[in-house]
């Protein structure tokens, strides 16, 4: 968290702070060595038909910040029998990734599951990985999906902070669970078991998840909760046994502070002092010590330097035993989110008409995720939103129906509080970490893709051997030399490429006589990790399909869209400029793809195009010209030569991807330069300090070996899975006006809408045949302030 406050209070009688701090030390170790990731998945829509493509956008967080731990996301598709149907791996750029999954036409109608995780997440409980059920319809299947409203539900009851003490008015949370759909209308009442006809308290459920009530118990009494739904199903639940003495922690989350009260009864004389620790996202944000508890005395934790999120308050005795615990949400009345400014936002409903709006420039955002849907189409954001994943379900692993409802405008904060009363923080357990037991790290993430290679000569490992990897790109043939270690191994790290990468190899010149007796093998340093747990239940069940069954309207429209989409894709191949992901691939990107090999591509690079955007024409030295244009770059004059430094470290120089020194670079005429690329940090073709790679208009002129890669042995390495382009018709083009029908439910999908530096960020889309209202969803993340941008409106 960028906003973090550690408050230290001495409450009650003054006591020494030299008491045990084992809990604080254990928490600090856990926070620093075992950071926790969580994922939000956005799909292009909520329900699918066999034969469609499923597009997804992923957001990976470390706590409440964009994660910098992982650079690859693993996504898998399972059927209801836990058979894996497909798998994808996509790159994460600043914690965000996107991809697509093709749903085969042969899929039976059923519930399927999308699993998403990072390598780092596999070191911890699988409960925190994303397992997202999706309904896939297929009218040709013998069975059909229906919502299971007949499944039995169960209720459980939880006293606030886990204690139920004589004479203390105690708040209880009631939680519903079911293998099908839980009831939305239900209520309950509490009775004394000895007098079951008299209701002590009554309540109504807030929603399909929770309700709450309060009761003041008496020792020796036994209490019972009766819960019933609107269909007459009823359950009886015994309340916990009433304790004669103890502490009850009561918490209220107010707009400007967290109020907590320690209520006690019959504590023995000379009771120990107590320590209260408050944590958010496994970080200590509050600490207080109470020498003596005065019943009904309340304490406050100001919100002004805290963030929205789950606060865990834990009360310890003087021997650091846990007494009571409670979860609550910080400032649920005021969510710290940003909203984009859209201009102008006037959407027409003319069939196949063109609509557009612009997003006002904000320097804190480099891109947005934008979805525009027919308002009658369900979005995955309707049930599980970016906000609910970030602030609730990313850390709470129990089943919660429609968690997005707790972060909308008309949210019920009492319902959210009832859920948190019933939950425990499971990212860590105090007793476990205080005893020194921490997670075992078995899987360490690598930066992007990594391959381990081995060179054999005459069937034996070739130690300390030079190997040339030869790439054939649009700018000519390029060498990249690697050297094996003492066991014949070498590594290609930090690879960032889609689909596949092909290259040739040969031994260095003094070993060419052995080239026919040499071989090179590669093994990926990354892998998909099997899922061990059972798949979760869903609200659906299968029933036999009859001849009288009609195809649901939304399914019928999707089937029509599949046919129409084939026509759209065919027509787009005949159009010279195809929109990919909602934007035109600009000339600089084409130049970068043409000139640079996969080893010189990075997620953290700046490209200067000297071909399409002539630059530095008045400069005599390209390194001098770069200074002031790249953050953190300094060019120092040393012994008459300009030498570049990036964030204080000397940076590598490359000319057409071959190592070069500063004198070589200084001698190049600006007119001979096609492109300059500044890579920050580690990358496959060099070390960890980054690089300045200069590409000449000659391209490939530095290659000294005339062997053609096609005449050498070739290797193919698999890269990230390529995303299927999301294509839409452009009705301003005559080719599309003859489409027989347009029933698209998703009118615009762009997981990376780039912010243009000198022009407004524009969204353009065409209506389908009959949409009257539109669901507009815009997401982003301000990485400077760890603040989500979120917009969800129906227009």
Coordinates of C-alpha atoms in Angstrom, one line a residue, residues 403-709:
X403 CA -20.2 -9.7 -4.4
X404 CA -20.3 -6.7 -6.8
X405 CA -23.4 -5.5 -5.1
X406 CA -21.4 -4.3 -2.1
X407 CA -19.5 -1.7 -4.1
X408 CA -22.2 -0.1 -6.2
X409 CA -23.9 3.3 -5.6
X410 CA -26.8 1.9 -3.5
X411 CA -24.7 -0.6 -1.6
X412 CA -25.8 -2.1 1.7
X413 CA -22.9 -1.6 4.1
X414 CA -24.7 -3.5 6.9
X415 CA -24.8 -6.6 4.6
X416 CA -21.0 -6.3 3.9
X417 CA -20.3 -5.9 7.6
X418 CA -22.4 -9.0 8.4
X419 CA -20.3 -11.0 5.9
X420 CA -17.1 -9.8 7.5
X421 CA -18.3 -10.7 11.0
X422 CA -18.7 -14.3 9.7
X423 CA -15.3 -14.5 8.2
X424 CA -11.7 -15.0 9.3
X425 CA -8.5 -13.7 7.6
X426 CA -6.9 -16.7 5.9
X427 CA -3.9 -15.2 4.3
X428 CA -2.1 -16.0 7.5
X429 CA -2.8 -17.4 10.9
X430 CA -1.2 -15.6 13.9
X431 CA -0.4 -18.8 15.7
X432 CA 1.3 -20.3 12.7
X433 CA 3.6 -17.5 11.8
X434 CA 4.4 -16.7 15.4
X435 CA 5.6 -20.2 15.8
X436 CA 7.9 -19.7 12.8
X437 CA 6.0 -21.7 10.3
X438 CA 5.8 -19.9 7.0
X439 CA 4.8 -21.1 3.5
X440 CA 7.3 -23.3 1.7
X441 CA 8.4 -21.6 -1.6
X442 CA 8.5 -24.3 -4.2
X443 CA 7.9 -22.3 -7.4
X444 CA 9.8 -19.1 -8.1
X445 CA 8.5 -16.9 -10.9
X446 CA 10.8 -16.0 -13.8
X447 CA 10.6 -12.7 -15.7
X448 CA 8.4 -13.5 -18.7
X449 CA 9.4 -16.7 -20.5
X450 CA 12.6 -18.5 -19.8
X451 CA 14.2 -21.6 -21.5
X452 CA 17.0 -23.7 -20.3
X453 CA 19.3 -25.0 -23.1
X454 CA 21.8 -27.8 -23.2
X455 CA 24.6 -28.4 -25.8
X456 CA 25.8 -31.9 -26.5
X457 CA 28.8 -32.9 -28.7
X458 CA 29.0 -36.5 -29.6
X459 CA 26.2 -37.3 -27.2
X460 CA 28.1 -35.7 -24.2
X461 CA 27.5 -32.4 -22.5
X462 CA 29.6 -29.6 -24.0
X463 CA 31.0 -27.4 -21.1
X464 CA 32.2 -23.8 -21.6
X465 CA 31.2 -23.9 -25.3
X466 CA 30.3 -20.9 -27.4
X467 CA 27.1 -21.2 -29.4
X468 CA 25.8 -18.8 -32.0
X469 CA 22.0 -18.3 -32.2
X470 CA 21.1 -16.9 -35.6
X471 CA 17.9 -14.9 -36.2
X472 CA 16.6 -13.9 -39.6
X473 CA 14.5 -10.7 -39.3
X474 CA 13.4 -8.0 -41.6
X475 CA 16.5 -6.0 -40.9
X476 CA 18.9 -8.9 -41.8
X477 CA 20.5 -11.9 -40.2
X478 CA 21.7 -11.3 -36.6
X479 CA 23.9 -13.3 -34.2
X480 CA 23.4 -13.8 -30.5
X481 CA 26.2 -15.7 -28.7
X482 CA 25.8 -17.7 -25.6
X483 CA 28.3 -19.7 -23.6
X484 CA 27.5 -23.0 -21.8
X485 CA 28.4 -23.5 -18.1
X486 CA 30.5 -26.3 -16.7
X487 CA 27.7 -28.8 -17.3
X488 CA 26.9 -27.7 -20.8
X489 CA 23.8 -25.7 -19.9
X490 CA 22.8 -22.1 -20.8
X491 CA 19.7 -20.0 -20.4
X492 CA 17.5 -17.7 -22.5
X493 CA 15.7 -15.5 -20.1
X494 CA 13.2 -12.6 -20.2
X495 CA 11.7 -13.6 -23.5
X496 CA 8.6 -11.7 -24.6
X497 CA 7.1 -12.9 -27.9
X498 CA 3.9 -14.4 -29.1
X499 CA 3.2 -17.7 -30.9
X500 CA 6.7 -19.1 -31.7
X501 CA 10.2 -18.0 -32.3
X502 CA 12.4 -19.7 -34.9
X503 CA 16.1 -19.5 -35.1
X504 CA 19.1 -21.5 -36.2
X505 CA 22.3 -22.4 -34.3
X506 CA 25.8 -23.3 -34.9
X507 CA 29.0 -23.8 -32.8
X508 CA 31.5 -21.1 -32.8
X509 CA 34.1 -21.0 -35.6
X510 CA 36.8 -23.1 -33.9
X511 CA 34.3 -25.9 -33.4
X512 CA 32.6 -25.9 -36.8
X513 CA 34.2 -29.3 -37.6
X514 CA 32.0 -30.8 -34.9
X515 CA 28.8 -29.2 -36.1
X516 CA 27.3 -32.4 -37.5
X517 CA 28.0 -34.1 -34.2
X518 CA 26.4 -31.4 -32.0
X519 CA 22.9 -31.0 -30.8
X520 CA 21.0 -28.4 -28.8
X521 CA 18.0 -29.1 -26.5
X522 CA 15.6 -26.7 -24.9
X523 CA 13.3 -27.0 -21.9
X524 CA 11.0 -24.3 -20.6
X525 CA 11.6 -22.9 -17.1
X526 CA 7.9 -22.4 -16.7
X527 CA 5.0 -24.8 -16.5
X528 CA 1.3 -25.2 -15.8
X529 CA 0.7 -26.4 -12.2
X530 CA -2.1 -29.1 -11.8
X531 CA -5.1 -28.1 -9.8
X532 CA -5.6 -30.4 -6.8
X533 CA -8.9 -29.2 -5.2
X534 CA -12.4 -30.1 -6.3
X535 CA -14.1 -27.6 -8.6
X536 CA -16.7 -25.4 -6.8
X537 CA -20.4 -25.7 -7.2
X538 CA -22.6 -23.4 -9.4
X539 CA -26.1 -22.2 -9.4
X540 CA -26.9 -24.4 -12.4
X541 CA -28.0 -28.0 -12.9
X542 CA -28.6 -30.1 -16.0
X543 CA -32.0 -31.4 -17.0
X544 CA -33.2 -33.4 -20.0
X545 CA -34.1 -31.3 -23.1
X546 CA -37.5 -32.0 -24.7
X547 CA -38.7 -31.4 -28.2
X548 CA -40.9 -28.6 -26.9
X549 CA -38.1 -26.6 -25.4
X550 CA -37.5 -23.3 -27.1
X551 CA -34.0 -21.9 -27.6
X552 CA -33.6 -18.9 -25.2
X553 CA -33.5 -15.6 -27.0
X554 CA -29.9 -14.7 -25.9
X555 CA -28.7 -18.2 -27.0
X556 CA -30.4 -17.7 -30.4
X557 CA -28.9 -14.3 -30.9
X558 CA -25.4 -15.7 -30.1
X559 CA -25.8 -18.5 -32.6
X560 CA -26.7 -15.9 -35.2
X561 CA -23.7 -13.8 -34.2
X562 CA -21.4 -16.8 -34.8
X563 CA -22.6 -17.0 -38.4
X564 CA -22.4 -13.2 -38.9
X565 CA -19.0 -13.0 -37.3
X566 CA -17.6 -15.4 -39.9
X567 CA -18.8 -13.1 -42.6
X568 CA -17.3 -10.1 -40.8
X569 CA -13.9 -11.8 -40.4
X570 CA -13.8 -12.7 -44.1
X571 CA -14.6 -9.2 -45.2
X572 CA -12.0 -7.7 -42.8
X573 CA -9.3 -9.8 -44.5
X574 CA -10.1 -7.9 -47.7
X575 CA -9.7 -4.5 -46.1
X576 CA -6.2 -3.1 -46.1
X577 CA -6.3 -1.5 -42.6
X578 CA -7.7 -3.9 -40.0
X579 CA -8.5 -2.6 -36.5
X580 CA -6.8 -4.9 -34.0
X581 CA -8.0 -4.4 -30.4
X582 CA -9.7 -1.2 -31.3
X583 CA -6.6 0.6 -32.6
X584 CA -4.6 0.9 -35.8
X585 CA -1.2 -0.6 -35.6
X586 CA 0.9 2.5 -36.1
X587 CA 4.0 2.7 -38.2
X588 CA 6.4 2.9 -35.3
X589 CA 5.1 -0.5 -34.0
X590 CA 5.6 -2.0 -37.4
X591 CA 9.1 -0.7 -37.6
X592 CA 9.9 -2.0 -34.2
X593 CA 8.5 -5.5 -35.1
X594 CA 10.5 -5.4 -38.4
X595 CA 13.9 -4.3 -36.9
X596 CA 14.1 -5.9 -33.5
X597 CA 14.4 -9.6 -32.7
X598 CA 12.5 -11.3 -29.9
X599 CA 15.7 -11.1 -27.7
X600 CA 15.5 -7.3 -27.8
X601 CA 11.9 -6.8 -26.9
X602 CA 10.8 -5.7 -23.5
X603 CA 7.6 -4.6 -21.7
X604 CA 9.6 -1.6 -20.4
X605 CA 11.0 0.0 -23.5
X606 CA 10.8 3.4 -25.3
X607 CA 11.1 3.5 -29.1
X608 CA 12.2 6.5 -31.1
X609 CA 11.3 6.2 -34.8
X610 CA 13.7 8.1 -37.1
X611 CA 12.1 6.8 -40.3
X612 CA 8.4 7.8 -40.0
X613 CA 9.1 10.7 -37.5
X614 CA 12.4 12.3 -38.5
X615 CA 14.1 13.4 -35.2
X616 CA 17.4 14.8 -34.0
X617 CA 18.3 16.1 -37.4
X618 CA 20.2 19.0 -35.9
X619 CA 22.1 16.8 -33.5
X620 CA 25.6 15.4 -34.0
X621 CA 25.4 12.7 -31.3
X622 CA 22.4 10.5 -30.7
X623 CA 23.3 9.8 -27.1
X624 CA 23.3 13.5 -26.3
X625 CA 19.9 13.8 -28.1
X626 CA 18.4 11.1 -25.9
X627 CA 19.3 12.9 -22.7
X628 CA 16.2 14.7 -21.3
X629 CA 13.9 12.5 -23.4
X630 CA 14.2 9.3 -21.4
X631 CA 13.5 9.4 -17.6
X632 CA 16.5 8.4 -15.6
X633 CA 19.0 8.6 -18.4
X634 CA 22.2 10.6 -18.0
X635 CA 24.9 11.1 -20.6
X636 CA 28.3 11.9 -19.1
X637 CA 31.4 13.1 -21.0
X638 CA 34.2 10.8 -19.9
X639 CA 37.7 11.0 -21.5
X640 CA 36.2 12.8 -24.5
X641 CA 33.4 10.2 -25.0
X642 CA 29.7 10.4 -24.2
X643 CA 28.8 7.5 -22.0
X644 CA 25.1 6.8 -21.0
X645 CA 23.9 5.9 -17.5
X646 CA 20.5 4.7 -16.5
X647 CA 19.5 5.4 -12.9
X648 CA 23.1 5.6 -12.0
X649 CA 24.3 2.4 -13.7
X650 CA 26.2 2.2 -16.9
X651 CA 24.0 1.0 -19.7
X652 CA 24.9 -1.4 -22.5
X653 CA 25.1 -0.2 -26.1
X654 CA 24.1 -2.2 -29.1
X655 CA 24.3 -1.5 -32.8
X656 CA 21.9 -3.6 -34.9
X657 CA 21.8 -5.8 -31.8
X658 CA 25.6 -6.4 -31.7
X659 CA 27.5 -5.1 -28.7
X660 CA 29.1 -1.7 -29.4
X661 CA 31.1 0.9 -27.5
X662 CA 30.4 4.6 -27.0
X663 CA 33.0 5.6 -29.7
X664 CA 31.2 3.5 -32.3
X665 CA 27.9 5.0 -31.4
X666 CA 29.2 8.6 -31.5
X667 CA 30.6 8.0 -35.0
X668 CA 27.2 7.2 -36.5
X669 CA 25.5 9.8 -38.6
X670 CA 22.0 10.7 -37.5
X671 CA 20.9 10.3 -41.1
X672 CA 21.9 6.6 -40.9
X673 CA 19.7 5.8 -37.9
X674 CA 16.4 4.1 -38.4
X675 CA 15.3 3.5 -34.8
X676 CA 16.6 3.9 -31.3
X677 CA 15.2 1.7 -28.5
X678 CA 15.9 2.3 -24.8
X679 CA 15.3 -0.8 -22.7
X680 CA 15.0 -0.4 -18.9
X681 CA 15.9 -3.3 -16.7
X682 CA 16.5 -6.9 -17.6
X683 CA 15.9 -8.3 -21.1
X684 CA 16.7 -11.5 -23.0
X685 CA 19.5 -10.1 -25.1
X686 CA 21.6 -8.5 -22.3
X687 CA 22.1 -7.9 -18.6
X688 CA 20.0 -6.3 -15.9
X689 CA 21.0 -2.6 -16.4
X690 CA 19.0 -2.2 -19.7
X691 CA 20.3 -1.2 -23.1
X692 CA 20.3 1.5 -25.7
X693 CA 19.8 -0.4 -29.0
X694 CA 20.5 1.6 -32.2
X695 CA 19.2 0.3 -35.5
X696 CA 20.7 1.6 -38.7
X697 CA 18.9 2.1 -42.0
X698 CA 21.4 -0.5 -43.5
X699 CA 20.2 -3.1 -41.0
X700 CA 22.2 -6.3 -40.6
X701 CA 25.4 -4.7 -41.9
X702 CA 27.3 -5.9 -38.8
X703 CA 26.8 -9.6 -39.6
X704 CA 30.2 -11.2 -40.5
X705 CA 29.0 -14.8 -41.2
X706 CA 27.4 -15.3 -44.6
X707 CA 25.7 -18.6 -43.6
X708 CA 22.0 -18.6 -44.2
X709 CA 19.8 -19.7 -41.3

